[in-house]
PDB file of C-alpha atoms in Angstrom:
ATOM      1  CA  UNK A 902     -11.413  13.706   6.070  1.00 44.00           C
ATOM      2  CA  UNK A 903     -11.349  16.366   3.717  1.00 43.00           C
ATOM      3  CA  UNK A 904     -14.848  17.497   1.844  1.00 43.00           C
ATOM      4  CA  UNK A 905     -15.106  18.715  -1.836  1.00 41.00           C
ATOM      5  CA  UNK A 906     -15.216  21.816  -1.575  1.00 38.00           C
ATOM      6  CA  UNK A 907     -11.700  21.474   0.473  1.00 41.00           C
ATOM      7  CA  UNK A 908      -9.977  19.721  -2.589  1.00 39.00           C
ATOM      8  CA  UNK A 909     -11.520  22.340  -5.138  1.00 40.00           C
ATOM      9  CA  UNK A 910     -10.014  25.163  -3.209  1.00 37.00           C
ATOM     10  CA  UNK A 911      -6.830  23.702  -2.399  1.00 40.00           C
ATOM     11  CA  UNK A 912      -6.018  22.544  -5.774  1.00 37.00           C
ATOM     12  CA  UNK A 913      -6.027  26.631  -6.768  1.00 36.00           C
ATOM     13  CA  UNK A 914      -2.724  27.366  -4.514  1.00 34.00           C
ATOM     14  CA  UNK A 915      -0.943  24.467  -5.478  1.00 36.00           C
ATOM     15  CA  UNK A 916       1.663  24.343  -8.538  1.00 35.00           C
ATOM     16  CA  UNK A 917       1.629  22.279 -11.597  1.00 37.00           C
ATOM     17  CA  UNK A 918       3.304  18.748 -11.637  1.00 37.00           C
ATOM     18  CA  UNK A 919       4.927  16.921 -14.992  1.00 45.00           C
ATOM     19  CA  UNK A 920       1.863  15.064 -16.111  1.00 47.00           C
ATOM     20  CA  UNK A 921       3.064  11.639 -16.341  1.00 60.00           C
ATOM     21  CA  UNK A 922       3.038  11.977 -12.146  1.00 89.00           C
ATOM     22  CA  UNK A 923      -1.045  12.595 -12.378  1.00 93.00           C
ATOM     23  CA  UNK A 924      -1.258   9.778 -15.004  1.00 95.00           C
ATOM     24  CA  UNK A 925       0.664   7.755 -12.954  1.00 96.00           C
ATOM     25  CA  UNK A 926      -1.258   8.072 -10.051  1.00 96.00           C
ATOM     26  CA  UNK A 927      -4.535   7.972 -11.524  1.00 96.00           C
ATOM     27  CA  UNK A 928      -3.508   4.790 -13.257  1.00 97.00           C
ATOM     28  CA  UNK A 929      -2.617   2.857 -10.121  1.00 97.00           C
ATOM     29  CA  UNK A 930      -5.489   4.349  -8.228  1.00 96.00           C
ATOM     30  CA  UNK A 931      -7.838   2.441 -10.757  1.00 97.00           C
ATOM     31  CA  UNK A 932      -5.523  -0.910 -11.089  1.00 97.00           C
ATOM     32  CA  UNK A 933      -5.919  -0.984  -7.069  1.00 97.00           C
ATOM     33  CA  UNK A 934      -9.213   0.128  -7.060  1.00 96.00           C
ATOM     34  CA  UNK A 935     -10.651  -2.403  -9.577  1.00 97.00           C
ATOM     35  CA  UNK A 936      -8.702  -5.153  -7.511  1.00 97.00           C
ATOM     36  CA  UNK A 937     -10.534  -3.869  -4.515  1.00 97.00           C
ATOM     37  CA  UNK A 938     -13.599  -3.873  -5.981  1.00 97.00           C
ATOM     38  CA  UNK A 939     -14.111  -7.364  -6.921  1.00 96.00           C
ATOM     39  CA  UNK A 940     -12.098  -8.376  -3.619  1.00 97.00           C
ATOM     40  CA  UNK A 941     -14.616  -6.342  -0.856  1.00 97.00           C
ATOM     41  CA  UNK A 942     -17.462  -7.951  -3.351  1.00 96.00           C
ATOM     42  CA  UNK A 943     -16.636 -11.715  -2.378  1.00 96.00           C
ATOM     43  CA  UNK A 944     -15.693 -10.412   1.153  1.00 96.00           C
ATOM     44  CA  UNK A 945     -19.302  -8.770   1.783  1.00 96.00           C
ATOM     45  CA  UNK A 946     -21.108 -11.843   0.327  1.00 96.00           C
ATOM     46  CA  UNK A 947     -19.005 -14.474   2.421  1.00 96.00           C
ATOM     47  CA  UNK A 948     -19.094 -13.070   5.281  1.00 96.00           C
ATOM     48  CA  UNK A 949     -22.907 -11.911   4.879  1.00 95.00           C
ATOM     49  CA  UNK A 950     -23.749 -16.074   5.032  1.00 94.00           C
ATOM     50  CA  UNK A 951     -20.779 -16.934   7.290  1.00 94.00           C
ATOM     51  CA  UNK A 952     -21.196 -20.507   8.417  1.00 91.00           C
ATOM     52  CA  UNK A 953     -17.814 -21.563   9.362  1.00 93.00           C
ATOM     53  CA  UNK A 954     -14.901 -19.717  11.080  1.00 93.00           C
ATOM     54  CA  UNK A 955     -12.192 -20.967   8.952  1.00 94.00           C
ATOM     55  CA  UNK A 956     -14.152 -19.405   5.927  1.00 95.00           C
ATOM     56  CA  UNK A 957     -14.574 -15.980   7.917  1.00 95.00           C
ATOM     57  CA  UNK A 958     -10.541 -16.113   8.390  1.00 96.00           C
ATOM     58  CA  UNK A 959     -10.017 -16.733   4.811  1.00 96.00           C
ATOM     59  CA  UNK A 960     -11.768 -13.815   3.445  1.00 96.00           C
ATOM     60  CA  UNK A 961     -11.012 -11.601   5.920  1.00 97.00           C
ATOM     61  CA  UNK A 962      -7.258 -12.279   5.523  1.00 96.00           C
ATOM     62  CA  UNK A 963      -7.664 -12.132   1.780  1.00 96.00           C
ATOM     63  CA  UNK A 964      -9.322  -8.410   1.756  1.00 97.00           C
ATOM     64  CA  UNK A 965      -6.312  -7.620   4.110  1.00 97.00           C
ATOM     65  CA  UNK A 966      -3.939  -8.856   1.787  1.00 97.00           C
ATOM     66  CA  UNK A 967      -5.409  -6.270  -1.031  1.00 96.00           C
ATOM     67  CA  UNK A 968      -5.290  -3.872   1.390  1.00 97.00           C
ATOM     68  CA  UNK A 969      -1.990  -4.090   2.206  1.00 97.00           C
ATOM     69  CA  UNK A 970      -0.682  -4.079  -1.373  1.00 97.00           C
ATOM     70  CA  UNK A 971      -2.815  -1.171  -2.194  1.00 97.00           C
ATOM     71  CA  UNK A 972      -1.206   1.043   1.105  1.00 97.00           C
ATOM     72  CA  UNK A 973       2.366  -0.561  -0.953  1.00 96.00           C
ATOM     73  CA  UNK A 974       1.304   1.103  -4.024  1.00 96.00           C
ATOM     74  CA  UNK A 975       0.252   4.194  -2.984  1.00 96.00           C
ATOM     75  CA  UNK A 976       3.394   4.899  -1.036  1.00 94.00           C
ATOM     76  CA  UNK A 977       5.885   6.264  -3.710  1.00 93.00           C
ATOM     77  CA  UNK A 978       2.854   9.147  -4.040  1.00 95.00           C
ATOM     78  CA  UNK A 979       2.538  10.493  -0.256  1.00 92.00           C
ATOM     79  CA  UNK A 980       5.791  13.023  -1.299  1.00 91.00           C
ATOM     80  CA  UNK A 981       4.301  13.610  -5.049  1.00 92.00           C
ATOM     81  CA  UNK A 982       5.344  17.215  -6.048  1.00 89.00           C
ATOM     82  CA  UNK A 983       1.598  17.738  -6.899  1.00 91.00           C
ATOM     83  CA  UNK A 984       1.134  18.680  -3.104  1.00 92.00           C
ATOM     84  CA  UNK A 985      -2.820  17.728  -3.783  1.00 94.00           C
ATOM     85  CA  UNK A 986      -1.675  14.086  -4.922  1.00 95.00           C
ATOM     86  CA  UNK A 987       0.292  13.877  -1.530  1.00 95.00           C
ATOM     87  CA  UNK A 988      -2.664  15.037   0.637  1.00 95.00           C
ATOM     88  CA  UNK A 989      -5.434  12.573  -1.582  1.00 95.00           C
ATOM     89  CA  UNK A 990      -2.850   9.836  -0.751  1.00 96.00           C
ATOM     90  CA  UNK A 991      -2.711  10.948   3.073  1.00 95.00           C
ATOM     91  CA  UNK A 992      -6.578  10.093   3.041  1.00 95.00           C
ATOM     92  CA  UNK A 993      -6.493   7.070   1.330  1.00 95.00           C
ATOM     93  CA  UNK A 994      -4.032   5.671   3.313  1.00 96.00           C
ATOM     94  CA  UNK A 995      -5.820   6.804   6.575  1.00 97.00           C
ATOM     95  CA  UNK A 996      -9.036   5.077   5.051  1.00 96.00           C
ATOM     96  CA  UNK A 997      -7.561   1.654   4.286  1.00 97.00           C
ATOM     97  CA  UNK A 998      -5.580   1.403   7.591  1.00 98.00           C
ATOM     98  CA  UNK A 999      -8.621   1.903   9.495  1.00 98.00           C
ATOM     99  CA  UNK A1000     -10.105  -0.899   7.319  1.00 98.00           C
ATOM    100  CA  UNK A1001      -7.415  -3.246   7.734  1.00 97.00           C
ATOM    101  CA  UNK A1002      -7.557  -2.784  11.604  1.00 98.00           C
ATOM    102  CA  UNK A1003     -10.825  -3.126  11.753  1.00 98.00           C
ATOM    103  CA  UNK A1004     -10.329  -6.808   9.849  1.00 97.00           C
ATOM    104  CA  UNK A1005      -6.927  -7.534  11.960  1.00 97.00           C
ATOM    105  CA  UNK A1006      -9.088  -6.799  15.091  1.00 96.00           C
ATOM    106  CA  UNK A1007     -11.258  -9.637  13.960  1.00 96.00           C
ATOM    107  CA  UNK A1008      -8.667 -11.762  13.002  1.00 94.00           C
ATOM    108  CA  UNK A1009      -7.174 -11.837  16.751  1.00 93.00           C
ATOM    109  CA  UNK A1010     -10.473 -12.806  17.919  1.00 93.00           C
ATOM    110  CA  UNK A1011     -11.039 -15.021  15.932  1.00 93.00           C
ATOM    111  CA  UNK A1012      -8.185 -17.374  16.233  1.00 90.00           C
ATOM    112  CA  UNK A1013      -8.443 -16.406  20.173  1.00 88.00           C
ATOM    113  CA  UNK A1014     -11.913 -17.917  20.666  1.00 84.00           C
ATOM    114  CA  UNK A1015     -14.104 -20.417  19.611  1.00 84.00           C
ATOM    115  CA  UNK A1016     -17.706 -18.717  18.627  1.00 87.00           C
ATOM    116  CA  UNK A1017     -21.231 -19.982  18.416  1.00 90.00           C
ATOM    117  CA  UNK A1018     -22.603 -19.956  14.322  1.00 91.00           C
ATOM    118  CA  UNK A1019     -25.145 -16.851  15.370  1.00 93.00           C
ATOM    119  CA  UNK A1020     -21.976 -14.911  17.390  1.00 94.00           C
ATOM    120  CA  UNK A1021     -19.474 -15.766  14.505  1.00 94.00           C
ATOM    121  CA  UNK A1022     -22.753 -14.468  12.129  1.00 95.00           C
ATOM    122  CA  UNK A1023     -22.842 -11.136  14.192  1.00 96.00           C
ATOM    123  CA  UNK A1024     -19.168 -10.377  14.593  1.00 96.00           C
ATOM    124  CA  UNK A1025     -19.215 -10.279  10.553  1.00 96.00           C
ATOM    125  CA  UNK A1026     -21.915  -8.965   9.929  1.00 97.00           C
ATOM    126  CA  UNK A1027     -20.723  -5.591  12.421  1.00 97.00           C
ATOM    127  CA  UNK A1028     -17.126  -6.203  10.592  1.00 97.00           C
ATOM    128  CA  UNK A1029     -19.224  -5.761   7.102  1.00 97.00           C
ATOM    129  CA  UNK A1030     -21.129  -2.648   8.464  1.00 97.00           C
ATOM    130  CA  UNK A1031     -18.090  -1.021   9.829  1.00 97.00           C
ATOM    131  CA  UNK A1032     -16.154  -1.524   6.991  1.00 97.00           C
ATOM    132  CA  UNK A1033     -18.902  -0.227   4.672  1.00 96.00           C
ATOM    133  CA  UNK A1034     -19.663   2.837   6.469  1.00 96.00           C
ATOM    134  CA  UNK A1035     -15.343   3.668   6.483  1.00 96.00           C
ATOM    135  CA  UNK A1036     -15.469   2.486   2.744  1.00 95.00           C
ATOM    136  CA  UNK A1037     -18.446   4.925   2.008  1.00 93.00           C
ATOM    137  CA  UNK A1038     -15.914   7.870   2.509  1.00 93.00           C
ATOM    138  CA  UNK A1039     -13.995   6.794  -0.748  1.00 91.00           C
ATOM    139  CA  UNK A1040     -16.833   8.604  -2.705  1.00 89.00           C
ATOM    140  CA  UNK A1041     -15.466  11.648  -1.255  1.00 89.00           C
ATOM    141  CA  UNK A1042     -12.385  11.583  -1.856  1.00 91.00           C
ATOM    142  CA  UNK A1043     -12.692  10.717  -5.880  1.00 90.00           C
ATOM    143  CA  UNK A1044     -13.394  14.206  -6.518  1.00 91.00           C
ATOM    144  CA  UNK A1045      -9.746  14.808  -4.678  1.00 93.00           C
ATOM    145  CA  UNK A1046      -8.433  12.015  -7.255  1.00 93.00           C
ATOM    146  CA  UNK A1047      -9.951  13.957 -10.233  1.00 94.00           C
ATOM    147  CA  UNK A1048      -8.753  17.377  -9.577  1.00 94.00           C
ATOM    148  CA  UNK A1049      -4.991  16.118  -9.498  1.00 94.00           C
ATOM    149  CA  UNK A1050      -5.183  16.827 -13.044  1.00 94.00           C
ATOM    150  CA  UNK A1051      -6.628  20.394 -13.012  1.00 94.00           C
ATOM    151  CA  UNK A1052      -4.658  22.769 -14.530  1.00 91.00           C
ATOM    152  CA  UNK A1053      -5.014  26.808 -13.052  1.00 88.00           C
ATOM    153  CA  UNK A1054      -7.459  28.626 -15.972  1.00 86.00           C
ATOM    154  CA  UNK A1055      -5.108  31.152 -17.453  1.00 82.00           C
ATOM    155  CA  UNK A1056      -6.310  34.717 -17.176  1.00 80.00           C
ATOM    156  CA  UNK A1057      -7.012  35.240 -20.703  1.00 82.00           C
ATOM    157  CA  UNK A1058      -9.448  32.041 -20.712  1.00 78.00           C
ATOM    158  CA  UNK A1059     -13.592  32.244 -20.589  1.00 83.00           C
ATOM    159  CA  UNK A1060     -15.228  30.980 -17.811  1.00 79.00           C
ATOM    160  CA  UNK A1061     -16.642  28.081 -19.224  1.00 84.00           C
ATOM    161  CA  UNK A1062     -12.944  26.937 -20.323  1.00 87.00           C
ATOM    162  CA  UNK A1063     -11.574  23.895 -18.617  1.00 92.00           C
ATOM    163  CA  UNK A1064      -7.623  23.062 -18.362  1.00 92.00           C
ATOM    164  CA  UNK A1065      -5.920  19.591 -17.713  1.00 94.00           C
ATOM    165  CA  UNK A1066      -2.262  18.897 -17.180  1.00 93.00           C
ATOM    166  CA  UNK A1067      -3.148  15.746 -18.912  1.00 95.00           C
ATOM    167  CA  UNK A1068      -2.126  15.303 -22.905  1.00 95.00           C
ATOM    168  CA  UNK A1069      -5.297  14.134 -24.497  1.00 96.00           C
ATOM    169  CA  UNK A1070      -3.029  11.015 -25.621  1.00 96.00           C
ATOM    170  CA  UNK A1071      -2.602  10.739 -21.700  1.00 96.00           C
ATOM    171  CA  UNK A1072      -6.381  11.038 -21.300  1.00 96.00           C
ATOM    172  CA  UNK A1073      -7.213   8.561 -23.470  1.00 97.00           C
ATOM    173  CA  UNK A1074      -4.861   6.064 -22.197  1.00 97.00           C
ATOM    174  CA  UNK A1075      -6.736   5.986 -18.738  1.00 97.00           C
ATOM    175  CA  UNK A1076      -9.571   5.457 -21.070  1.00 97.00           C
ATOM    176  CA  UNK A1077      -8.303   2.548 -22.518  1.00 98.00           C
ATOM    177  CA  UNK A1078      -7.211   1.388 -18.863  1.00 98.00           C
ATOM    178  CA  UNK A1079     -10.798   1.821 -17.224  1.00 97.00           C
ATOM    179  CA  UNK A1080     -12.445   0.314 -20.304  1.00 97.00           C
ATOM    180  CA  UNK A1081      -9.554  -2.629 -20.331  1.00 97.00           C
ATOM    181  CA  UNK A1082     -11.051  -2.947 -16.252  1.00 96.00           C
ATOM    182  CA  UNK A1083     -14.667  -2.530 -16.585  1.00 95.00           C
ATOM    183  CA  UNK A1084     -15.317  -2.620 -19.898  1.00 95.00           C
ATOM    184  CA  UNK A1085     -17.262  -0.327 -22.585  1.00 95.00           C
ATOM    185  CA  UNK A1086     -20.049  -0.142 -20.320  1.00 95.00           C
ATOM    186  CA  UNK A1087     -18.214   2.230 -17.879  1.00 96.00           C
ATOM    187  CA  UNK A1088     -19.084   4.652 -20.700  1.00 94.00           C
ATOM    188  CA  UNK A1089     -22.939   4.753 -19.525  1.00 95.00           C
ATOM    189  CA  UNK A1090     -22.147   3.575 -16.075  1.00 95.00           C
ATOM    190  CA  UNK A1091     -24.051   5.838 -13.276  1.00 93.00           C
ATOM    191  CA  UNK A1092     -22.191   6.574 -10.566  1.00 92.00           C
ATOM    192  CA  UNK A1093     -25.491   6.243  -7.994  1.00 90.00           C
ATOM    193  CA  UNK A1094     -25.861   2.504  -9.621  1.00 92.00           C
ATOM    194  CA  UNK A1095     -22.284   1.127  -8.588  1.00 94.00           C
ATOM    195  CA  UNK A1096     -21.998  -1.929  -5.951  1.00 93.00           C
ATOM    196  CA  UNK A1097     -19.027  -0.511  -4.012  1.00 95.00           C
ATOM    197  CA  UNK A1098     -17.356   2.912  -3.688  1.00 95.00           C
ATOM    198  CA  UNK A1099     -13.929   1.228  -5.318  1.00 96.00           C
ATOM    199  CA  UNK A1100     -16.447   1.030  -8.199  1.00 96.00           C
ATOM    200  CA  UNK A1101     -17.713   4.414  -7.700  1.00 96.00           C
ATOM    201  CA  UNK A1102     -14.093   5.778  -7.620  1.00 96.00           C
ATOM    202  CA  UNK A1103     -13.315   4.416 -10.964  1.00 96.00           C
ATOM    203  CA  UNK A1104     -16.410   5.317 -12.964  1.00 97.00           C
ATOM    204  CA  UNK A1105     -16.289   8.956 -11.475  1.00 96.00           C
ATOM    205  CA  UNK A1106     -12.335   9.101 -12.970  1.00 96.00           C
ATOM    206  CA  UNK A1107     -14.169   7.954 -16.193  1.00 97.00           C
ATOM    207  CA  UNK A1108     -17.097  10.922 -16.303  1.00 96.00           C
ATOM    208  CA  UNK A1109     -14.812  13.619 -15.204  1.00 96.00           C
ATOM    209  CA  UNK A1110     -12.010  13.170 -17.888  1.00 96.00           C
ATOM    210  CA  UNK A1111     -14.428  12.497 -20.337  1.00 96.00           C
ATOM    211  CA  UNK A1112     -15.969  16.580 -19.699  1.00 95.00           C
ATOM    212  CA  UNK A1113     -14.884  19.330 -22.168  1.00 94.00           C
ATOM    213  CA  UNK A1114     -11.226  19.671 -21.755  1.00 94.00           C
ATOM    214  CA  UNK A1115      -8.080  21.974 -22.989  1.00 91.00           C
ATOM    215  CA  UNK A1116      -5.512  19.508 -22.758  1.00 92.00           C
ATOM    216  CA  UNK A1117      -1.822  20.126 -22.781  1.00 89.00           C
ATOM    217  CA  UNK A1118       0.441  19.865 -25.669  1.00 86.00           C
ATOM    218  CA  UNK A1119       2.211  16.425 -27.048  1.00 79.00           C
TER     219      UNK A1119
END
């Protein structure tokens, strides 16, 4: 698990990428993301005030399912030529398999036995926790998502001077994706005030593009 500072330093010794990879990439992240988000929200809440097992095996096999095409998506990007889009997808990837082993481990049980209402209760319930607390890391890594677009400050530049490898037609085409998702009100979203870190993800992308930029040419 890699920490900020990690990403900010590494992102200095690697090379710049065509933009249209970083757009690319961000783009999916926040199509899978925003999938995610509204698919772990039904899975916490059903399985939260489980009642029946067939119910529990239903939503657990539907947050595997968005798992697995997530891990599908992010494939093509594990040998990106932006070496720090490689590594970001390396941690995903790691993230969401855990996830998804953690729900197929349930799964087996699950058809395997027959449980009581309060053990089927406390099997999801840890499932929930354990899946929250591997989730949780996804905050960390959005800062790894957002520097994929940092550009190295040329030497002539001021300190203060930010550079993106992103056109600002580029830029605002996210935009218009993460609005098109979440609507105008990711504009004033707070990250502290999201319901899941897929939702944390997405409205971090948004405030960090959104900064003071020097965007490439068209």
């Amino acid at each position: 698990m890699k920490t900020f500072l990690t990403f900010i330093l590494s992102v200095l010794f690697f090379g710049n990428a065509n933009a249209s990879n970083e757009q690319d990439f961000i783009q999916t992240h926040i199509k899978e993301f925003y999938d995610m988000d509204r698919t772990v929200r039904e899975f916490e809440n059903k399985l939260l005030n489980i009642e029946q097992k067939d119910t529990a095996l239903k939503y657990i096999d539907n947050y595997s399912l968005a798992i697995e095409k997530s891990l599908s998506a992010y494939s093509k990007y594990k040998t990106s030529d932006n070496k720090l889009i490689a590594e970001v997808t390396t941690d995903l990837t790691k993230m969401l398999t855990d996830i998804l082993n953690n729900n197929y481990q349930l799964l087996g049980k699950l058809v395997k036995s027959d449980f009581k209402q309060q053990e089927l209760q406390q099997e999801c319930k840890s499932l929930v926790e354990k899946n929250k607390y591997i989730s949780g890391f996804l905050r960390d890594v959005s800062i790894g998502i957002c520097m994929t677009t940092v550009k190295d400050r040329p030497k002539k530049a001021s300190d203060n001077e930010q550079f993106s490898k992103l056109t600002e037609k580029k830029r605002n085409q996210i935009n218009e994706l993460l609005i098109s998702k979440f609507g105008k009100e990711i504009k004033t979203m707070s990250k502290e005030n999201t319901n899941t870190p897929f939702e944390y993800s997405c409205v971090a992308i948004y405030e960090f593009l959104n900064m003071t930029w020097k965007f490439e040419k068209e």
